[in-house]
mmCIF file of C-alpha atoms in Angstrom:
data_model
loop_
_atom_site.group_PDB
_atom_site.id
_atom_site.type_symbol
_atom_site.label_atom_id
_atom_site.label_comp_id
_atom_site.label_asym_id
_atom_site.label_seq_id
_atom_site.Cartn_x
_atom_site.Cartn_y
_atom_site.Cartn_z
ATOM 1 C CA MET A 1 94.418 101.302 158.610
ATOM 2 C CA SER A 2 91.019 102.918 158.141
ATOM 3 C CA CYS A 3 91.973 106.041 160.046
ATOM 4 C CA SER A 4 94.870 106.793 157.732
ATOM 5 C CA SER A 5 93.238 105.903 154.436
ATOM 6 C CA THR A 6 90.687 107.657 152.274
ATOM 7 C CA ILE A 7 88.365 106.517 149.511
ATOM 8 C CA ILE A 8 88.627 108.613 146.390
ATOM 9 C CA PRO A 9 87.123 108.357 142.908
ATOM 10 C CA THR A 10 89.424 106.739 140.355
ATOM 11 C CA ALA A 11 89.311 109.883 138.245
ATOM 12 C CA GLU A 12 91.134 111.781 141.006
ATOM 13 C CA VAL A 13 93.848 109.185 141.615
ATOM 14 C CA VAL A 14 97.380 110.293 140.772
ATOM 15 C CA ALA A 15 100.636 108.410 140.434
ATOM 16 C CA GLY A 16 102.462 107.946 143.716
ATOM 17 C CA MET A 17 99.348 107.199 145.789
ATOM 18 C CA VAL A 18 99.469 103.897 147.656
ATOM 19 C CA ILE A 19 96.605 101.377 147.562
ATOM 20 C CA ALA A 20 95.342 100.654 151.095
ATOM 21 C CA CYS A 21 93.745 97.198 150.593
ATOM 22 C CA ASP A 22 93.757 94.599 147.848
ATOM 23 C CA ILE A 23 91.586 95.637 144.907
ATOM 24 C CA ARG A 24 89.709 92.557 143.695
ATOM 25 C CA ASP A 25 87.699 91.971 140.564
ATOM 26 C CA ALA A 26 84.218 90.405 140.420
ATOM 27 C CA ASN A 27 85.720 86.913 140.693
ATOM 28 C CA GLY A 28 87.594 87.849 143.813
ATOM 29 C CA ALA A 29 91.026 87.792 142.174
ATOM 30 C CA VAL A 30 93.501 90.372 143.368
ATOM 31 C CA MET A 31 93.871 92.990 140.674
ATOM 32 C CA ILE A 32 96.208 95.286 142.565
ATOM 33 C CA ALA A 33 97.587 94.349 145.961
ATOM 34 C CA GLY A 34 97.311 96.551 149.015
ATOM 35 C CA GLY A 35 100.526 98.468 149.523
ATOM 36 C CA THR A 36 101.167 98.925 145.818
ATOM 37 C CA GLU A 37 102.212 102.371 144.718
ATOM 38 C CA LEU A 38 100.173 103.510 141.743
ATOM 39 C CA ASN A 39 101.853 104.536 138.536
ATOM 40 C CA ARG A 40 100.391 105.743 135.239
ATOM 41 C CA ARG A 41 100.018 102.228 133.889
ATOM 42 C CA LEU A 42 98.153 100.944 136.941
ATOM 43 C CA ILE A 43 95.832 103.938 136.883
ATOM 44 C CA GLU A 44 95.047 103.080 133.251
ATOM 45 C CA VAL A 45 94.266 99.528 134.383
ATOM 46 C CA LEU A 46 91.885 100.830 137.050
ATOM 47 C CA LYS A 47 90.076 102.953 134.478
ATOM 48 C CA LEU A 48 89.931 100.165 131.897
ATOM 49 C CA ARG A 49 88.547 97.732 134.458
ATOM 50 C CA GLN A 50 86.039 100.419 135.467
ATOM 51 C CA VAL A 51 86.925 100.522 139.109
ATOM 52 C CA ALA A 52 84.881 103.464 140.356
ATOM 53 C CA GLU A 53 86.794 104.347 143.502
ATOM 54 C CA VAL A 54 89.827 103.161 145.405
ATOM 55 C CA GLU A 55 90.976 103.276 148.989
ATOM 56 C CA VAL A 56 94.400 104.878 149.196
ATOM 57 C CA LEU A 57 96.660 105.473 152.163
ATOM 58 C CA ALA A 58 96.568 109.021 153.427
ATOM 59 C CA GLN A 59 99.249 110.946 151.620
ATOM 60 C CA GLU A 60 102.111 111.960 153.807
ATOM 61 C CA ASP A 61 102.297 115.675 154.361
ATOM 62 C CA ALA A 62 105.365 117.553 153.242
ATOM 63 C CA SER A 63 107.162 117.354 156.574
ATOM 64 C CA GLN A 64 106.596 113.592 157.004
ATOM 65 C CA ARG A 65 107.858 113.060 153.523
ATOM 66 C CA GLN A 66 110.889 115.194 154.170
ATOM 67 C CA SER A 67 111.661 113.287 157.350
ATOM 68 C CA ARG A 68 111.306 109.910 155.650
ATOM 69 C CA ARG A 69 113.608 111.046 152.899
ATOM 70 C CA ASP A 70 116.153 112.409 155.356
ATOM 71 C CA LYS A 71 116.094 109.173 157.325
ATOM 72 C CA ALA A 72 116.662 107.059 154.229
ATOM 73 C CA LEU A 73 119.450 109.303 152.989
ATOM 74 C CA ALA A 74 121.151 109.378 156.383
ATOM 75 C CA LYS A 75 121.047 105.606 156.526
ATOM 76 C CA LEU A 76 122.478 105.300 153.032
ATOM 77 C CA SER A 77 125.318 107.696 153.690
ATOM 78 C CA GLN A 78 126.189 105.697 156.805
ATOM 79 C CA GLN A 79 125.938 102.332 155.023
ATOM 80 C CA PHE A 80 128.098 103.517 152.143
ATOM 81 C CA GLY A 81 130.511 105.530 154.265
ATOM 82 C CA VAL A 82 133.407 103.139 153.782
ATOM 83 C CA TYR A 83 133.011 102.995 149.996
ATOM 84 C CA ALA A 84 133.827 106.607 149.081
ATOM 85 C CA GLU A 85 136.535 105.464 146.667
ATOM 86 C CA ASP A 86 134.636 102.556 145.145
ATOM 87 C CA PRO A 87 133.057 103.465 141.757
ATOM 88 C CA VAL A 88 130.633 100.512 141.701
ATOM 89 C CA MET A 89 129.354 101.259 145.177
ATOM 90 C CA GLN A 90 129.024 104.962 144.336
ATOM 91 C CA GLN A 91 126.897 104.013 141.351
ATOM 92 C CA LEU A 92 124.721 101.793 143.551
ATOM 93 C CA LEU A 93 124.450 104.594 146.096
ATOM 94 C CA ALA A 94 123.279 107.067 143.444
ATOM 95 C CA LEU A 95 120.667 104.597 142.268
ATOM 96 C CA LEU A 96 119.335 103.904 145.769
ATOM 97 C CA GLU A 97 119.270 107.618 146.580
ATOM 98 C CA ARG A 98 117.191 108.261 143.488
ATOM 99 C CA TYR A 99 114.833 105.471 144.512
ATOM 100 C CA HIS A 100 114.424 106.634 148.104
ATOM 101 C CA THR A 101 113.714 110.205 147.014
ATOM 102 C CA ARG A 102 111.480 109.398 144.063
ATOM 103 C CA GLY A 103 108.581 111.719 143.533
ATOM 104 C CA LEU A 104 110.218 114.414 145.639
ATOM 105 C CA ASN A 105 112.311 117.404 144.767
ATOM 106 C CA MET B 1 125.667 82.335 181.356
ATOM 107 C CA ALA B 2 129.004 80.682 180.686
ATOM 108 C CA PRO B 3 131.541 83.185 179.368
ATOM 109 C CA LEU B 4 132.607 82.588 175.811
ATOM 110 C CA GLU B 5 136.149 81.562 175.083
ATOM 111 C CA ASP B 6 137.823 83.311 172.209
ATOM 112 C CA ASN B 7 138.835 79.939 170.841
ATOM 113 C CA PRO B 8 136.575 77.689 168.889
ATOM 114 C CA ALA B 9 135.061 75.352 171.416
ATOM 115 C CA PRO B 10 134.894 71.764 170.173
ATOM 116 C CA ALA B 11 132.042 71.052 172.566
ATOM 117 C CA MET B 12 129.948 73.817 171.025
ATOM 118 C CA LEU B 13 130.711 72.630 167.525
ATOM 119 C CA ALA B 14 129.630 69.122 168.479
ATOM 120 C CA GLN B 15 126.452 70.481 170.069
ATOM 121 C CA LEU B 16 125.733 72.467 166.928
ATOM 122 C CA LYS B 17 126.232 69.427 164.703
ATOM 123 C CA GLN B 18 123.972 67.294 166.802
ATOM 124 C CA CYS B 19 121.264 69.928 167.062
ATOM 125 C CA LEU B 20 121.451 70.626 163.340
ATOM 126 C CA ARG B 21 120.354 67.084 162.637
ATOM 127 C CA SER B 22 117.309 67.501 164.824
ATOM 128 C CA VAL B 23 116.057 70.556 162.910
ATOM 129 C CA THR B 24 113.664 69.180 160.319
ATOM 130 C CA PRO B 25 111.665 71.753 158.404
ATOM 131 C CA PHE B 26 109.973 69.118 156.261
ATOM 132 C CA SER B 27 107.187 67.076 157.815
ATOM 133 C CA ASN B 28 106.497 63.579 156.511
ATOM 134 C CA THR B 29 103.698 64.965 154.364
ATOM 135 C CA VAL B 30 105.951 67.646 152.900
ATOM 136 C CA GLN B 31 108.665 65.090 152.208
ATOM 137 C CA THR B 32 106.188 62.930 150.344
ATOM 138 C CA VAL B 33 104.919 65.943 148.388
ATOM 139 C CA LEU B 34 108.472 66.898 147.417
ATOM 140 C CA ARG B 35 109.228 63.325 146.395
ATOM 141 C CA LEU B 36 106.062 63.154 144.268
ATOM 142 C CA LEU B 37 106.890 66.519 142.695
ATOM 143 C CA GLY B 38 110.241 65.126 141.623
ATOM 144 C CA GLU B 39 108.790 62.053 139.960
ATOM 145 C CA GLN B 40 108.667 61.714 136.196
ATOM 146 C CA PRO B 41 105.919 61.627 135.107
ATOM 147 C CA PHE B 42 104.299 63.208 138.165
ATOM 148 C CA ASP B 43 100.750 62.452 139.238
ATOM 149 C CA ILE B 44 98.995 65.724 140.000
ATOM 150 C CA ASN B 45 96.037 64.000 141.706
ATOM 151 C CA LYS B 46 98.293 62.102 144.046
ATOM 152 C CA ILE B 47 100.238 65.289 144.845
ATOM 153 C CA CYS B 48 97.048 67.193 145.663
ATOM 154 C CA GLN B 49 95.615 64.401 147.797
ATOM 155 C CA CYS B 50 98.836 64.381 149.726
ATOM 156 C CA ILE B 51 98.875 68.187 150.185
ATOM 157 C CA GLU B 52 95.281 68.082 151.420
ATOM 158 C CA LEU B 53 96.333 65.778 154.253
ATOM 159 C CA ASP B 54 98.019 68.841 155.749
ATOM 160 C CA PRO B 55 95.442 71.648 156.015
ATOM 161 C CA VAL B 56 98.022 74.214 157.148
ATOM 162 C CA LEU B 57 100.142 73.517 154.090
ATOM 163 C CA ALA B 58 97.103 73.501 151.814
ATOM 164 C CA SER B 59 95.887 76.880 153.044
ATOM 165 C CA ALA B 60 99.390 78.331 152.785
ATOM 166 C CA ILE B 61 99.607 77.188 149.179
ATOM 167 C CA LEU B 62 96.286 78.838 148.385
ATOM 168 C CA ARG B 63 97.253 82.034 150.195
ATOM 169 C CA LEU B 64 100.521 82.251 148.259
ATOM 170 C CA ALA B 65 99.015 81.211 144.931
ATOM 171 C CA ASN B 66 96.599 84.147 145.232
ATOM 172 C CA SER B 67 99.430 86.637 145.587
ATOM 173 C CA PRO B 68 99.727 89.153 142.758
ATOM 174 C CA PHE B 69 103.383 88.029 142.714
ATOM 175 C CA TYR B 70 102.232 85.084 140.599
ATOM 176 C CA GLY B 71 99.738 87.214 138.727
ATOM 177 C CA PHE B 72 96.754 84.942 138.145
ATOM 178 C CA ALA B 73 93.639 86.640 136.922
ATOM 179 C CA ARG B 74 91.150 84.833 139.142
ATOM 180 C CA LYS B 75 90.828 83.720 142.718
ATOM 181 C CA ILE B 76 92.262 80.251 143.253
ATOM 182 C CA SER B 77 90.362 78.291 145.885
ATOM 183 C CA LEU B 78 91.260 74.660 145.177
ATOM 184 C CA VAL B 79 94.635 73.074 145.779
ATOM 185 C CA LYS B 80 94.362 71.352 142.435
ATOM 186 C CA ASP B 81 93.840 74.655 140.608
ATOM 187 C CA ALA B 82 96.810 76.111 142.452
ATOM 188 C CA ALA B 83 98.965 73.131 141.463
ATOM 189 C CA VAL B 84 97.943 73.315 137.810
ATOM 190 C CA LEU B 85 98.253 77.093 137.515
ATOM 191 C CA LEU B 86 101.511 77.421 139.424
ATOM 192 C CA GLY B 87 103.111 74.416 137.759
ATOM 193 C CA VAL B 88 105.296 71.813 139.392
ATOM 194 C CA HIS B 89 108.366 74.061 139.740
ATOM 195 C CA THR B 90 106.646 76.956 141.408
ATOM 196 C CA LEU B 91 104.575 74.627 143.584
ATOM 197 C CA ARG B 92 107.799 73.057 144.833
ATOM 198 C CA GLN B 93 109.171 76.545 145.517
ATOM 199 C CA VAL B 94 106.062 77.495 147.507
ATOM 200 C CA VAL B 95 106.097 74.249 149.539
ATOM 201 C CA ILE B 96 109.783 74.529 150.418
ATOM 202 C CA SER B 97 109.650 78.251 151.242
ATOM 203 C CA PHE B 98 106.621 77.893 153.459
ATOM 204 C CA SER B 99 108.045 74.859 155.293
ATOM 205 C CA VAL B 100 111.397 76.485 155.997
ATOM 206 C CA VAL B 101 109.861 79.746 157.221
ATOM 207 C CA ASN B 102 107.434 77.766 159.357
ATOM 208 C CA ALA B 103 110.231 75.734 160.965
ATOM 209 C CA PHE B 104 111.717 78.843 162.614
ATOM 210 C CA PRO B 105 108.947 80.699 164.433
ATOM 211 C CA LEU B 106 109.201 84.489 164.437
ATOM 212 C CA ARG B 107 109.885 84.500 168.156
ATOM 213 C CA GLY B 108 112.750 82.321 169.198
ATOM 214 C CA GLU B 109 114.420 81.980 172.576
ATOM 215 C CA GLY B 110 117.688 83.498 171.434
ATOM 216 C CA GLY B 111 118.694 87.050 170.645
ATOM 217 C CA LEU B 112 118.315 86.942 166.885
ATOM 218 C CA ASP B 113 115.650 89.304 165.546
ATOM 219 C CA ARG B 114 114.039 86.562 163.512
ATOM 220 C CA GLU B 115 111.293 88.705 162.105
ATOM 221 C CA ALA B 116 113.826 91.167 160.685
ATOM 222 C CA LEU B 117 115.926 88.352 159.220
ATOM 223 C CA TRP B 118 112.887 86.691 157.664
ATOM 224 C CA ARG B 119 111.805 90.004 156.156
ATOM 225 C CA HIS B 120 115.286 90.387 154.736
ATOM 226 C CA SER B 121 115.313 86.798 153.443
ATOM 227 C CA VAL B 122 111.957 87.196 151.709
ATOM 228 C CA GLY B 123 113.267 90.419 150.160
ATOM 229 C CA VAL B 124 116.337 88.575 148.879
ATOM 230 C CA ALA B 125 114.130 85.770 147.543
ATOM 231 C CA VAL B 126 111.852 88.163 145.669
ATOM 232 C CA GLY B 127 114.826 90.145 144.358
ATOM 233 C CA ALA B 128 116.651 87.005 143.238
ATOM 234 C CA LYS B 129 113.577 85.703 141.444
ATOM 235 C CA LEU B 130 112.973 88.990 139.634
ATOM 236 C CA LEU B 131 116.661 89.320 138.715
ATOM 237 C CA ALA B 132 116.693 85.721 137.483
ATOM 238 C CA GLU B 133 113.655 86.315 135.314
ATOM 239 C CA THR B 134 115.191 89.486 133.871
ATOM 240 C CA LEU B 135 118.172 87.365 132.840
ATOM 241 C CA SER B 136 116.034 84.429 131.604
ATOM 242 C CA GLN B 137 117.156 82.185 134.456
ATOM 243 C CA ASP B 138 115.171 79.882 136.750
ATOM 244 C CA GLY B 139 113.244 82.193 139.081
ATOM 245 C CA ASP B 140 111.851 79.481 141.339
ATOM 246 C CA GLU B 141 115.230 78.081 142.299
ATOM 247 C CA ALA B 142 116.469 81.648 142.901
ATOM 248 C CA PHE B 143 113.512 82.275 145.228
ATOM 249 C CA ILE B 144 114.273 79.195 147.335
ATOM 250 C CA ALA B 145 117.951 80.126 147.414
ATOM 251 C CA GLY B 146 117.016 83.584 148.705
ATOM 252 C CA ILE B 147 114.729 82.196 151.400
ATOM 253 C CA ILE B 148 117.432 79.923 152.792
ATOM 254 C CA HIS B 149 120.595 81.960 152.149
ATOM 255 C CA ASP B 150 120.909 82.957 155.828
ATOM 256 C CA ILE B 151 119.315 79.839 157.295
ATOM 257 C CA GLY B 152 122.527 79.167 159.230
ATOM 258 C CA GLN B 153 121.771 82.157 161.452
ATOM 259 C CA PHE B 154 118.380 80.713 162.404
ATOM 260 C CA ILE B 155 119.994 77.372 163.162
ATOM 261 C CA MET B 156 122.674 78.917 165.364
ATOM 262 C CA ASP B 157 120.023 80.967 167.144
ATOM 263 C CA GLN B 158 117.947 77.835 167.677
ATOM 264 C CA CYS B 159 120.764 75.526 168.732
ATOM 265 C CA LEU B 160 122.988 77.821 170.793
ATOM 266 C CA PRO B 161 120.662 80.671 171.814
ATOM 267 C CA GLU B 162 122.777 82.135 174.611
ATOM 268 C CA GLN B 163 126.107 81.896 172.864
ATOM 269 C CA TYR B 164 124.754 83.236 169.603
ATOM 270 C CA GLN B 165 123.206 86.193 171.388
ATOM 271 C CA GLU B 166 126.685 87.015 172.657
ATOM 272 C CA VAL B 167 128.046 86.869 169.096
ATOM 273 C CA LEU B 168 125.283 89.156 167.840
ATOM 274 C CA ASN B 169 125.915 91.645 170.653
ATOM 275 C CA ARG B 170 129.597 91.761 169.845
ATOM 276 C CA ALA B 171 128.945 92.016 166.103
ATOM 277 C CA GLN B 172 126.816 95.099 166.705
ATOM 278 C CA ALA B 173 129.589 96.791 168.638
ATOM 279 C CA GLN B 174 132.318 96.126 166.079
ATOM 280 C CA ALA B 175 131.145 96.700 162.535
ATOM 281 C CA GLY B 176 130.940 94.059 159.891
ATOM 282 C CA GLY B 177 132.519 91.134 161.636
ATOM 283 C CA LEU B 178 129.685 88.638 162.062
ATOM 284 C CA TYR B 179 131.384 85.904 160.012
ATOM 285 C CA GLN B 180 134.671 86.512 161.760
ATOM 286 C CA LEU B 181 133.142 86.417 165.223
ATOM 287 C CA GLU B 182 131.268 83.213 164.461
ATOM 288 C CA GLN B 183 134.486 81.659 163.220
ATOM 289 C CA GLN B 184 136.314 82.816 166.309
ATOM 290 C CA LEU B 185 133.796 81.548 168.813
ATOM 291 C CA PHE B 186 132.303 78.485 167.142
ATOM 292 C CA GLY B 187 134.965 77.556 164.611
ATOM 293 C CA VAL B 188 132.345 77.779 161.866
ATOM 294 C CA ASP B 189 130.269 80.598 160.326
ATOM 295 C CA HIS B 190 126.545 80.720 159.553
ATOM 296 C CA GLY B 191 127.192 80.287 155.826
ATOM 297 C CA ARG B 192 128.809 76.932 156.436
ATOM 298 C CA VAL B 193 126.199 75.889 159.007
ATOM 299 C CA GLY B 194 123.449 76.741 156.522
ATOM 300 C CA ALA B 195 125.169 74.783 153.765
ATOM 301 C CA VAL B 196 125.486 71.691 155.955
ATOM 302 C CA ALA B 197 121.823 71.930 156.955
ATOM 303 C CA ILE B 198 120.711 72.307 153.344
ATOM 304 C CA GLN B 199 122.693 69.208 152.380
ATOM 305 C CA HIS B 200 121.224 67.380 155.337
ATOM 306 C CA TRP B 201 117.714 68.290 154.149
ATOM 307 C CA GLN B 202 118.633 66.830 150.769
ATOM 308 C CA LEU B 203 117.930 70.011 148.871
ATOM 309 C CA PRO B 204 119.911 70.603 145.656
ATOM 310 C CA GLU B 205 123.638 71.187 146.048
ATOM 311 C CA PRO B 206 123.644 74.689 144.416
ATOM 312 C CA LEU B 207 121.387 75.937 147.239
ATOM 313 C CA ALA B 208 124.000 74.870 149.783
ATOM 314 C CA ARG B 209 126.650 76.740 147.833
ATOM 315 C CA CYS B 210 124.460 79.879 147.869
ATOM 316 C CA ALA B 211 124.325 79.760 151.649
ATOM 317 C CA ALA B 212 128.071 79.233 151.872
ATOM 318 C CA TYR B 213 129.324 81.675 149.240
ATOM 319 C CA HIS B 214 126.795 84.465 148.573
ATOM 320 C CA ARG B 215 128.867 86.783 150.722
ATOM 321 C CA PHE B 216 132.092 85.886 148.952
ATOM 322 C CA PRO B 217 131.103 85.298 145.310
ATOM 323 C CA THR B 218 134.608 85.892 143.999
ATOM 324 C CA VAL B 219 136.608 83.444 146.085
ATOM 325 C CA GLU B 220 138.537 80.988 143.919
ATOM 326 C CA ARG B 221 135.937 78.619 142.614
ATOM 327 C CA GLN B 222 133.802 77.988 139.590
ATOM 328 C CA PRO B 223 131.464 80.999 139.303
ATOM 329 C CA GLU B 224 127.816 80.105 139.581
ATOM 330 C CA THR B 225 124.873 82.174 138.378
ATOM 331 C CA LEU B 226 122.643 81.243 141.315
ATOM 332 C CA VAL B 227 125.259 82.342 143.866
ATOM 333 C CA ASP B 228 125.810 85.583 141.908
ATOM 334 C CA LEU B 229 122.066 86.310 141.860
ATOM 335 C CA ILE B 230 121.801 85.849 145.624
ATOM 336 C CA HIS B 231 124.811 88.104 146.123
ATOM 337 C CA VAL B 232 123.213 90.968 144.154
ATOM 338 C CA ALA B 233 119.759 90.457 145.699
ATOM 339 C CA ASP B 234 121.322 90.433 149.176
ATOM 340 C CA VAL B 235 123.098 93.767 148.642
ATOM 341 C CA LEU B 236 119.982 95.351 147.110
ATOM 342 C CA ALA B 237 117.818 94.186 150.028
ATOM 343 C CA GLN B 238 120.279 95.770 152.459
ATOM 344 C CA GLY B 239 119.984 99.084 150.632
ATOM 345 C CA LEU B 240 116.235 99.053 150.075
ATOM 346 C CA TRP B 241 114.736 98.934 153.534
ATOM 347 C CA VAL B 242 115.268 101.054 156.585
ATOM 348 C CA ASP B 243 114.342 99.239 159.764
ATOM 349 C CA GLY B 244 117.264 100.254 161.915
ATOM 350 C CA ARG B 245 118.503 96.706 162.332
ATOM 351 C CA GLU B 246 120.755 96.408 159.329
ATOM 352 C CA PRO B 247 124.522 96.193 159.672
ATOM 353 C CA VAL B 248 126.441 99.443 160.012
ATOM 354 C CA SER B 249 127.802 99.256 156.506
ATOM 355 C CA ILE B 250 126.342 97.623 153.464
ATOM 356 C CA GLU B 251 127.990 94.599 151.917
ATOM 357 C CA ARG B 252 130.227 95.379 148.952
ATOM 358 C CA LEU B 253 128.656 94.649 145.581
ATOM 359 C CA SER B 254 131.142 92.707 143.494
ATOM 360 C CA PRO B 255 131.799 94.323 140.079
ATOM 361 C CA GLN B 256 132.869 90.922 138.713
ATOM 362 C CA VAL B 257 129.463 89.505 139.581
ATOM 363 C CA ILE B 258 127.650 92.341 137.807
ATOM 364 C CA THR B 259 129.804 91.745 134.714
ATOM 365 C CA ARG B 260 129.396 87.972 134.870
ATOM 366 C CA LEU B 261 125.632 88.260 135.062
ATOM 367 C CA GLY B 262 125.587 90.814 132.253
ATOM 368 C CA LEU B 263 123.389 93.035 134.397
ATOM 369 C CA SER B 264 123.059 96.743 133.558
ATOM 370 C CA TRP B 265 122.453 99.553 136.060
ATOM 371 C CA ALA B 266 119.322 100.446 134.112
ATOM 372 C CA GLN B 267 118.005 96.900 134.640
ATOM 373 C CA ILE B 268 118.726 97.084 138.366
ATOM 374 C CA GLU B 269 117.100 100.487 138.682
ATOM 375 C CA ALA B 270 113.996 99.319 136.836
ATOM 376 C CA LEU B 271 113.648 96.360 139.216
ATOM 377 C CA LEU B 272 113.888 98.331 142.491
ATOM 378 C CA PRO B 273 110.219 99.377 142.787
ATOM 379 C CA LYS B 274 109.095 95.862 141.830
ATOM 380 C CA ILE B 275 111.371 94.251 144.398
ATOM 381 C CA ASP B 276 110.192 96.726 147.026
ATOM 382 C CA ASN B 277 106.448 96.255 146.403
ATOM 383 C CA MET B 278 106.474 92.511 145.806
ATOM 384 C CA SER B 279 108.606 91.872 148.876
ATOM 385 C CA GLN B 280 106.096 93.662 151.097
ATOM 386 C CA GLU B 281 103.393 91.567 149.453
ATOM 387 C CA MET B 282 105.154 88.252 150.002
ATOM 388 C CA ILE B 283 106.224 89.155 153.542
ATOM 389 C CA GLY B 284 102.538 89.595 154.368
ATOM 390 C CA ARG B 285 101.682 86.167 153.007
ATOM 391 C CA LEU B 286 104.667 84.129 154.166
ATOM 392 C CA LEU B 287 105.202 85.510 157.675
ATOM 393 C CA ARG B 288 102.045 84.975 159.611
#
């Protein structure tokens, strides 16, 4: 993964970045697991625990992001195709669409 | 390969039954551990000594105990610490989950994409546990139920590799009919096969009912929270991950189940990122 990840100072970390490898404390316990997407709370934790820098996965560029979003949305519209008239499934669809497109406009 | 008849073949059913009995996910050591875990009062030293007889099991327990999923603040490097910190219930969950996953290697001889199904099953397990905890229910039992909810598919793939491949091929061509096709060709579906196996392994009865009914939680029977949890977690897992192998249309989420559980859309939405992240975490630790 090293080619697609970068080490950045904790001060420059923003929500939405994804941790590349487990972050461990001095005792070796996993503080935040690799693969976790950072949110405001976790960034606070990093600062409180005085983690100086973190390795994050390279951020997708705009076009990769767009294509991932399109793929997820296309899959959802196919999976839910037969439930156009079903209010519960439409609610679930809306929720999953919001999740798959989070952090994007 | 022998062509499949479109009538349930008694010979195949018999073969399946016989083969099912030969699938034993629990080694003698694991059986002893599970028995000791069920004793009242239990003897933690005896349990740990027994676990240490099986180094693969011991290292799996440590690997899982160190997952952020269980959220311990320090590195656990002794089986005894893992047992004490996890507690008897969660330890039992870890032992059963690991043993079952281990019994069906990622690459089988048949046509089932086992890795994809295990990833899905772990996702359902994590989702069921998190949903259960949100609703103040037993998360450990929900996790086990999630791990084994589709175990019947692994058994069919193991016992009748060629015939099951044919079923899977046909199911891909005509949407949504896996249960129907299994019924047609074997006279039994994977839900039922899983339930029989779970009974045979002497796991609790509600787990067998999860395998049999999670797809049909509203058929005429006493509603059961565990089955309802697996139903919701199963649908969510189908909507959460794109790997191109999922069925053409998603399973229908039962509104009755949502009402019965007293689950709100806000609660489900809040759990999605947790289910997503923790599943990836557990997949990494369980499937290796």
